[in-house]
Amino acid sequence: MAQVTQRGCGVSILGDTQNLSGHSTGQLGLDGPEHAYPADELMPLTCRGRVRGQEPSRGDVDDALGKFSLTLIDTLDTLVVLNKTKEFEEAVKKVIKDVNLDNDIVVSVFETNIRVLGGLLGGHSVAIMLKEKGEYMQWYNGELLHMAKELGYKLLPAFNTTSGLPYPRVNLKFGVRHPEARTGTETDTCTACAGTLILEFAALSRFTGTSIFEEYARKALDFIWEKRQRSSNLVGVTINIHTGDWVRKDSGVGAGIDSYYEYLLKAYVLLGDDSFLERFNTHYDAIMRYISQPPLLLDVHIHKPMLNARTWMDSLLAFFPGLQVLKGDIRPAIETHEMLYQVIKKHNFLPEAFTTDFRVHWAQHPLRPEFAESTYFLYKATGDPYYLEVGKTLIENLNKYARVPCGFAAMKDVRTGSHEDRMDSFFLAEMFKYLYLLFADKEDMIFDIEDYIFTTEAHLLPLWLSTTNQTISKKNTTTEYTELDDSNFDWTCPNTQILFPNDPMFAQSIREPLKNVVDKSCPRGISRAEDSLGSGPKPPLRARDFMASNPEHLEILKKMGVSLIHLKDGRVQLVQHAVQAASSLDAEDGLRFMQEMIELSSQQQKEQQLPPRAVQIVSHPFFGRVVLTAGPAQFGMDLSKHKTRGFVATIKPYNGCSEITNPEAVKEKIALMQRGQCMFAEKARNIQKAGAIGGIVIDDNEGSSSDTAPLFQMAGDGKNTDDITIPMLFLFNKEGNIILDAIREYEAVEVLLSDKAKDRDLEMENMDQKLSENDSHKQNAEEATSASQDVGAVSEEPEEEESSDVTDPDSLSPANADSDSISISNQDSYVPGTDEAGAPEPACTRGDNQPQEQKTEAESNSKVNWDNKVQPMESILADWNEDIEAFEMMEKDEL
């Protein structure tokens, strides 16, 4: 793309990105036929297209793929925004000629609506605009709209429910509940999935004059509104599509609900129906009353909105400041946006989830655009050049950390900088669009962006649809609109002008108190329920003091309704039944004790895990842009203290289980070997003897990948491993093949082994300068990691190579834990070890030092253990809160 130099900010927006989609766009370089076309997505690390069924399943993520050239369709109107009109014309012809919407494949109704139907409608909107201008698209005769209508009819069978809420999935060829459909048995859907249809479906009706689409989308919205929790005016995350019962009763503005709120406000703007604004204002009042805890936005329970449902936030809530700008509520938008920006400055990207004290909870980042979206809207509202600097930071981080030879790769772990072979279509559909618009002057645009409204996928729908082919609909009269105290917001239209033209310091004055909120403060997230207790009575027994062999402790447990069960394998299981407690107060004490025990166990488990490591390819033509997630070893050099850089070489024999026969090829190199047939430590000793400066073990399980499998740690052999002084890392088969393919193509391949990807400029001017740490393999054995960590360790054995085991009985344990190991259960539910990252820590810890979440087993004595059967933490919290409700004397909620 061209340099954008307006407003004194010389910024190259994402540069000459190559091979990103299915069509050519000049400098944008979307010449995907070489690598990806006509696949749905590009896999930027392996430079090929992602075709559903030909790659390992990623679960629900793959429901967005329908063999309909997803990225191509999703990117159509982006090309026009970027003034790539010739390329847009070529792309439209490709869609018309090549895309088939009648595939026998099950897809997500939500994703297909916002990405494909929205993409076709957005493409049609700008196509007719260009045609009217008289230079381009003169041949266009509504072909994209015809395809959109065809797709709309294919989605309609999903609405065949008594409630009007759609099934979450539909077969493009056979619909729902057809013998060959392979779908239609689902009972639940998320609120956003059912509530994010009205813009696309109404636009389709208004464009075509066929009212059925808008009617179906309105019915779904009406049903959700009717099922809101009446006393709090909040909605849950998931709902039963047949009964309307809330399945998950937590409520927030992030994943599962986010775009439902967005579409209520935008439906009012596009369609002019006052009832949508009334509903939005009612919900917004509840959000600001219960969920907003500036600068945080924390999930609560819809029945007890003063009780926080979790101690972490997900990255999708980053859209909310932008929605608040459209609402006209600028102050909280600035506050939350600034908090998010501080997190980004710490990790380069926004982690998928982070805790209230800003530790990483989920470390992935799939290049989501929501923060860029809010940045754009805040700049439009305030005119503050600070937000141009924010946008510049986003662009620099994308080019520096995410850009790879074939595109932009999602971050597998923001702490290590490792990549995932993934580039979702929304990256081009939204991220490119918002970043370009942030820096574009009006004269840079070939049309007036103010004539359009953005869908949740940033597709453009013209505002003139509000007066075209209007559907006659009955206003919802089942519930009177709740009059709100804050009349300032009652009838606010989105305001795209500068809201504070006479006070340029307004935004800065709000940001200033938050500039150090992440790095220099360590707030502990305290729920309002805890806060209301103040310094009141604590449980008579604290989890940290509990000893399973203490008779007094057992008597206290019994009084609190907590049973202790001795299992055959020597572990002890705790089960809490509130009805067996001596009193309601004792039952509450029991619940608090169980929660403390879970937090203590979760914290201990985190302390015992080694974080993931990174293998970064730094030689030509990669120049540090490809970073692979690697599993650590419990022996050898500590890569958090010393990095190792060198060229790689394959050893003989490849399994590394005997003396190396090609030591001349391995000396002063990083040895590549295959997993299996002997212990990891034996492989390390053999290559170290041959003169290698490091080792990478590649999984022998064909097709294994860190995308679909949890990382594990390479354990020692049960002997003293202090003699191993070189670093050892483990790569799954897919990641290992990236290095092996690079060797076959380029011969000399240099990598950097580290705990975190090294900052790199695109030019890597200093790539030939070896790190001084290369010689650090000669360090004293005492500097190597000798205190093995036991959680998630994997010992290689000739017969049981994939067995997870505990190898070190001396690992950390609670200070006063009994010799029996403990597993915890609440009302016969088992507690997961890594799903909840809200456990309190004794001191401030930086998120980039937090270990990656891993599936683990702990079977050693003298520590808190988890049972193998686990449930999501939200489920456990729901159980607890139902017990709390039983003993709290509160008025009964009306459903």
XYZ file of N, CA and C in Angstrom, residues 646-808:
489
model
N 22.105 -20.556 16.191
C 23.002 -21.342 15.359
C 22.280 -21.972 14.191
N 23.069 -22.524 13.269
C 22.495 -23.231 12.132
C 22.074 -24.630 12.571
N 21.077 -25.168 11.913
C 20.557 -26.475 12.286
C 21.150 -27.556 11.394
N 21.220 -28.753 11.946
C 21.741 -29.901 11.195
C 21.032 -31.157 11.660
N 20.710 -32.025 10.730
C 20.062 -33.290 11.056
C 21.112 -34.312 11.451
N 20.864 -35.026 12.539
C 21.856 -35.977 13.035
C 21.614 -37.361 12.459
N 22.632 -38.183 12.561
C 22.552 -39.596 12.202
C 23.109 -40.407 13.358
N 22.360 -41.390 13.852
C 20.993 -41.757 13.466
C 20.000 -40.681 13.891
N 18.908 -40.603 13.142
C 17.955 -39.508 13.314
C 17.277 -39.540 14.684
N 17.197 -40.721 15.304
C 16.544 -40.788 16.621
C 17.464 -40.340 17.747
N 18.757 -40.229 17.481
C 19.690 -39.725 18.480
C 19.890 -40.635 19.672
N 19.558 -41.915 19.531
C 19.596 -42.822 20.668
C 20.915 -43.586 20.788
N 21.856 -43.314 19.915
C 23.181 -43.934 20.011
C 24.220 -42.893 19.614
N 25.491 -43.294 19.602
C 26.545 -42.339 19.276
C 26.306 -41.723 17.901
N 26.479 -40.406 17.810
C 26.217 -39.675 16.563
C 27.320 -40.017 15.556
N 26.901 -40.418 14.361
C 27.872 -40.864 13.342
C 28.301 -39.746 12.405
N 27.644 -38.588 12.488
C 28.080 -37.449 11.658
C 28.413 -36.240 12.533
N 29.364 -36.414 13.472
C 29.669 -35.315 14.407
C 30.203 -34.076 13.716
N 30.866 -34.242 12.559
C 31.399 -33.072 11.859
C 30.290 -32.158 11.344
N 29.126 -32.756 11.045
C 27.991 -31.951 10.568
C 27.232 -31.306 11.712
N 27.407 -31.841 12.909
C 26.628 -31.376 14.060
C 27.413 -30.387 14.926
N 28.719 -30.453 14.877
C 29.537 -29.636 15.753
C 29.218 -28.158 15.579
N 29.034 -27.477 16.733
C 28.707 -26.054 16.778
C 27.390 -25.734 16.067
N 26.529 -26.719 15.944
C 25.216 -26.525 15.319
C 24.127 -26.963 16.298
N 22.904 -26.639 15.941
C 21.745 -27.079 16.711
C 21.197 -28.333 16.042
N 21.210 -29.436 16.755
C 20.900 -30.738 16.183
C 19.385 -30.961 16.107
N 18.944 -31.494 14.967
C 17.554 -31.895 14.782
C 17.459 -33.401 14.887
N 16.488 -33.890 15.642
C 16.342 -35.335 15.814
C 14.877 -35.679 15.969
N 14.587 -36.961 15.831
C 13.204 -37.421 15.923
C 12.918 -37.992 17.298
N 11.710 -37.788 17.742
C 11.280 -38.342 19.021
C 11.156 -39.864 18.923
N 11.410 -40.527 20.052
C 11.147 -41.958 20.116
C 12.366 -42.818 20.371
N 12.119 -44.021 20.882
C 13.071 -45.116 21.040
C 14.046 -44.950 22.202
N 14.114 -43.786 22.821
C 14.944 -43.632 24.010
C 14.512 -42.383 24.752
N 15.122 -42.142 25.901
C 14.761 -41.009 26.729
C 15.280 -39.703 26.126
N 14.577 -38.611 26.425
C 15.011 -37.309 25.935
C 16.425 -36.986 26.426
N 16.683 -37.290 27.698
C 17.994 -36.966 28.266
C 19.105 -37.714 27.542
N 18.836 -38.950 27.117
C 19.851 -39.720 26.385
C 20.174 -39.061 25.053
N 19.146 -38.566 24.368
C 19.380 -37.860 23.109
C 20.259 -36.633 23.355
N 19.942 -35.889 24.427
C 20.697 -34.676 24.724
C 22.163 -34.984 24.990
N 22.427 -36.055 25.742
C 23.818 -36.400 26.049
C 24.577 -36.797 24.783
N 23.910 -37.500 23.889
C 24.583 -37.948 22.663
C 24.945 -36.785 21.751
N 24.031 -35.827 21.583
C 24.355 -34.708 20.686
C 25.327 -33.739 21.358
N 25.266 -33.637 22.666
C 26.219 -32.785 23.377
C 27.627 -33.347 23.231
N 27.732 -34.658 23.294
C 29.031 -35.313 23.117
C 29.578 -35.080 21.709
N 28.668 -34.964 20.725
C 29.082 -34.749 19.341
C 29.425 -33.292 19.057
N 29.244 -32.413 20.042
C 29.621 -31.014 19.869
C 28.488 -30.086 19.527
N 27.235 -30.547 19.595
C 26.096 -29.678 19.289
C 25.938 -28.618 20.372
N 25.443 -27.455 19.973
C 25.224 -26.374 20.934
C 23.774 -26.316 21.397
N 22.945 -27.185 20.873
C 21.546 -27.245 21.269
C 20.854 -28.351 20.507
N 19.623 -28.659 20.910
C 18.899 -29.732 20.245
C 17.421 -29.431 20.115
N 16.836 -29.885 19.011
C 15.393 -29.771 18.787
C 14.862 -31.163 18.485
N 13.955 -31.634 19.325
C 13.329 -32.941 19.121
C 12.025 -32.723 18.377
N 11.841 -33.420 17.257
C 10.648 -33.284 16.424
C 9.755 -34.497 16.630
N 8.513 -34.252 16.889
C 7.559 -35.325 17.166
C 7.456 -36.269 15.979
N 7.400 -37.570 16.272
C 7.271 -38.571 15.211
C 5.822 -38.893 14.899
N 4.902 -38.244 15.576
C 3.477 -38.458 15.321
C 3.048 -37.576 14.154
N 2.831 -38.160 13.002
C 2.542 -37.430 11.783
C 1.316 -36.532 11.960
N 1.496 -35.249 11.616
C 0.376 -34.313 11.653
C 0.143 -33.632 12.980
N 0.886 -34.010 14.039
C 0.675 -33.355 15.337
C 1.075 -31.888 15.246
N 0.394 -31.044 16.010
C 0.615 -29.608 15.908
C 0.278 -28.937 17.224
N 0.984 -27.868 17.529
C 0.666 -27.092 18.723
C -0.660 -26.369 18.577
N -1.202 -26.318 17.334
C -2.518 -25.717 17.127
C -3.612 -26.554 17.757
N -3.405 -27.870 17.794
C -4.472 -28.765 18.234
C -4.109 -29.594 19.456
N -2.871 -29.527 19.910
C -2.451 -30.333 21.061
C -1.750 -29.443 22.078
N -1.947 -29.716 23.375
C -1.263 -28.919 24.392
C 0.225 -29.259 24.439
N 1.046 -28.261 24.718
C 2.474 -28.508 24.853
C 2.748 -29.302 26.122
N 3.852 -30.051 26.107
C 4.275 -30.722 27.330
C 5.770 -30.498 27.517
N 6.243 -30.830 28.683
C 7.634 -30.626 29.006
C 8.396 -31.945 28.880
N 9.606 -31.861 28.342
C 10.450 -33.051 28.254
C 11.095 -33.303 29.609
N 10.767 -34.437 30.209
C 11.293 -34.769 31.528
C 12.639 -35.478 31.402
N 13.339 -35.537 32.531
C 14.611 -36.250 32.556
C 14.409 -37.743 32.614
N 15.480 -38.461 32.885
C 15.419 -39.923 32.889
C 15.426 -40.490 34.305
N 15.149 -39.646 35.284
C 15.138 -40.112 36.671
C 16.500 -40.074 37.316
N 17.520 -39.723 36.539
C 18.876 -39.625 37.062
C 19.264 -38.152 37.167
N 20.447 -37.914 37.678
C 20.944 -36.547 37.742
C 21.258 -36.060 36.326
N 20.660 -34.924 35.932
C 20.866 -34.413 34.572
C 21.719 -33.152 34.563
N 22.455 -32.910 35.652
C 23.285 -31.706 35.697
C 24.367 -31.717 34.627
N 24.692 -32.899 34.099
C 25.734 -32.972 33.082
C 25.259 -32.434 31.732
N 23.961 -32.263 31.562
C 23.424 -31.736 30.301
C 23.386 -30.217 30.402
N 24.203 -29.550 29.585
C 24.330 -28.093 29.677
C 23.829 -27.368 28.439
N 23.411 -28.089 27.401
C 22.895 -27.441 26.196
C 21.374 -27.343 26.276
N 20.776 -26.404 25.573
C 19.307 -26.284 25.602
C 18.649 -27.344 24.718
N 17.497 -27.832 25.152
C 16.718 -28.801 24.394
C 15.275 -28.305 24.293
N 14.706 -28.356 23.104
C 13.324 -27.963 22.882
C 12.594 -29.030 22.085
N 11.278 -29.032 22.206
C 10.439 -30.022 21.527
C 9.491 -29.310 20.566
N 9.434 -29.793 19.330
C 8.490 -29.274 18.340
C 7.552 -30.390 17.896
N 6.282 -30.051 17.772
C 5.357 -31.003 17.185
C 5.694 -31.204 15.708
N 5.106 -32.224 15.120
C 5.449 -32.636 13.770
C 5.267 -31.515 12.749
N 4.160 -30.801 12.842
C 3.879 -29.753 11.851
C 4.905 -28.638 11.932
N 5.203 -28.177 13.150
C 6.184 -27.113 13.305
C 7.583 -27.586 12.916
N 7.902 -28.830 13.269
C 9.205 -29.367 12.894
C 9.387 -29.450 11.391
N 8.320 -29.792 10.684
C 8.402 -29.895 9.221
C 8.646 -28.545 8.565
N 8.245 -27.462 9.220
C 8.532 -26.139 8.668
C 10.045 -25.926 8.593
N 10.759 -26.350 9.643
C 12.224 -26.235 9.621
C 12.824 -27.199 8.603
N 12.329 -28.438 8.581
C 12.873 -29.425 7.642
C 12.633 -29.000 6.193
N 11.451 -28.422 5.907
C 11.178 -27.938 4.550
C 12.106 -26.778 4.200
N 12.381 -25.927 5.194
C 13.287 -24.804 4.947
C 14.696 -25.301 4.622
N 15.129 -26.379 5.304
C 16.455 -26.948 5.022
C 16.510 -27.483 3.598
N 15.449 -28.167 3.188
C 15.434 -28.729 1.836
C 15.487 -27.633 0.770
N 14.891 -26.481 1.066
C 14.832 -25.426 0.059
C 16.020 -24.483 0.120
N 16.514 -24.187 1.333
C 17.550 -23.171 1.470
C 18.863 -23.703 2.027
N 18.911 -24.975 2.422
C 20.098 -25.634 2.965
C 20.546 -25.021 4.296
N 21.097 -23.819 4.280
C 21.581 -23.198 5.508
C 20.430 -22.478 6.203
N 19.989 -23.028 7.330
C 18.874 -22.444 8.083
C 19.363 -22.163 9.500
N 19.253 -20.912 9.907
C 19.702 -20.495 11.229
C 18.494 -20.200 12.108
N 18.556 -20.643 13.361
C 17.440 -20.437 14.274
C 17.942 -19.851 15.587
N 17.007 -19.273 16.314
C 17.282 -18.743 17.643
C 16.397 -19.488 18.631
N 17.016 -20.105 19.631
C 16.281 -20.770 20.705
C 16.217 -19.817 21.883
N 15.004 -19.523 22.350
C 14.864 -18.542 23.413
C 13.564 -18.771 24.167
N 13.398 -17.973 25.218
C 12.141 -18.032 25.959
C 11.094 -17.137 25.340
N 11.528 -16.235 24.457
C 10.602 -15.303 23.838
C 11.222 -14.830 22.539
N 10.383 -14.629 21.518
C 10.903 -14.202 20.231
C 11.680 -12.897 20.369
N 12.828 -12.832 19.718
C 13.661 -11.638 19.755
C 13.008 -10.554 18.909
N 13.000 -9.320 19.411
C 12.487 -8.213 18.620
C 13.243 -8.170 17.311
N 12.499 -7.998 16.222
C 13.183 -7.976 14.943
C 12.584 -6.911 14.044
N 13.473 -6.236 13.310
C 13.037 -5.335 12.265
C 12.913 -6.149 10.994
N 12.126 -5.646 10.058
C 11.934 -6.403 8.826
C 13.254 -6.603 8.095
N 14.141 -5.628 8.186
C 15.404 -5.751 7.452
C 16.378 -6.695 8.145
N 16.246 -6.853 9.474
C 17.171 -7.685 10.256
C 18.613 -7.367 9.866
N 18.944 -6.051 9.956
C 20.251 -5.618 9.496
C 21.389 -6.316 10.234
N 21.115 -6.674 11.456
C 22.196 -7.256 12.253
C 22.053 -8.758 12.384
N 21.360 -9.386 11.428
C 21.072 -10.815 11.572
C 22.336 -11.658 11.541
N 23.413 -11.157 10.916
C 24.622 -11.966 10.811
C 25.487 -11.903 12.057
N 25.123 -11.021 12.981
C 25.911 -10.924 14.206
C 25.439 -11.981 15.185
N 26.283 -12.891 15.507
C 25.923 -13.969 16.433
C 25.720 -13.424 17.835
N 24.766 -14.021 18.527
C 24.552 -13.634 19.913
C 25.711 -14.138 20.767
N 26.091 -13.309 21.702
C 27.181 -13.713 22.583
C 26.810 -14.925 23.403
N 25.505 -15.155 23.519
C 25.076 -16.293 24.316
C 25.382 -17.621 23.655
N 25.840 -17.578 22.387
C 26.116 -18.835 21.691
C 27.142 -19.681 22.434
N 28.044 -18.992 23.127
C 29.071 -19.734 23.837
C 28.643 -20.108 25.235
N 27.423 -19.714 25.579
C 27.012 -19.922 26.967
C 26.726 -21.378 27.272
N 26.793 -22.272 26.244
C 26.585 -23.687 26.543
C 27.744 -24.259 27.331
N 28.830 -23.460 27.459
C 29.966 -23.926 28.232
C 29.851 -23.535 29.702
N 28.672 -22.959 30.053
C 28.486 -22.527 31.430
C 28.569 -23.707 32.383
N 28.710 -23.386 33.652
C 28.761 -24.421 34.690
C 27.466 -25.194 34.733
N 27.588 -26.431 35.084
C 26.388 -27.270 35.127
C 25.388 -26.742 36.134
N 25.912 -26.014 37.162
C 24.990 -25.516 38.173
C 24.026 -24.498 37.615
N 24.380 -23.849 36.485
C 23.510 -22.838 35.916
C 22.377 -23.450 35.116
N 22.519 -24.716 34.776
C 21.438 -25.366 34.042
C 20.288 -25.653 34.982
N 19.141 -25.870 34.424
C 17.958 -26.129 35.258
C 18.056 -27.513 35.837
N 18.307 -27.567 37.161
C 18.428 -28.866 37.800
C 17.225 -29.206 38.646
N 16.468 -28.181 39.030
C 15.257 -28.447 39.821
C 14.122 -28.701 38.862
N 13.915 -29.943 38.513
C 12.907 -30.270 37.503
C 11.528 -29.905 37.998
N 10.698 -29.393 37.079
C 9.307 -29.109 37.387
C 8.492 -30.289 36.891
N 7.481 -30.696 37.671
C 6.873 -31.983 37.382
C 5.546 -31.935 36.670
N 4.879 -30.812 36.620
C 3.539 -30.831 36.059
C 3.603 -30.893 34.545
N 2.873 -31.786 33.958
C 2.802 -31.888 32.514
C 4.041 -32.497 31.902
N 4.918 -33.110 32.692
C 6.142 -33.659 32.153
C 5.867 -34.920 31.366
N 6.698 -35.146 30.339
C 6.565 -36.346 29.535
C 7.916 -37.012 29.449
N 8.030 -38.215 29.931
C 9.272 -38.969 29.825
C 9.172 -39.904 28.639
N 10.210 -39.933 27.833
C 10.219 -40.870 26.715
C 10.700 -42.224 27.204
N 9.970 -43.247 26.873
C 10.364 -44.597 27.191
C 10.150 -45.445 25.956
N 10.918 -46.493 25.782
C 10.805 -47.286 24.559
C 9.401 -47.799 24.315
N 8.676 -48.154 25.344
C 7.375 -48.764 25.134
C 6.224 -47.796 25.376
N 6.415 -46.780 26.197
C 5.324 -45.859 26.516
C 5.819 -44.437 26.310
N 5.925 -44.039 25.067
C 6.554 -42.775 24.755
C 5.677 -41.571 25.109
N 4.363 -41.743 25.187
C 3.504 -40.594 25.385
C 2.888 -40.555 26.778
N 3.463 -41.258 27.690
C 2.889 -41.312 29.029
C 3.206 -40.035 29.787
N 2.175 -39.464 30.433
C 2.379 -38.315 31.309
C 2.621 -38.825 32.718
N 3.630 -38.279 33.373
C 3.982 -38.817 34.676
C 4.562 -37.707 35.527
N 4.623 -37.972 36.796
C 5.260 -37.071 37.749
C 6.631 -37.628 38.055
N 7.648 -36.804 37.866
C 9.003 -37.322 37.996
C 9.751 -36.793 39.196
N 9.244 -35.739 39.826
C 10.006 -35.130 40.909
C 9.133 -34.976 42.140
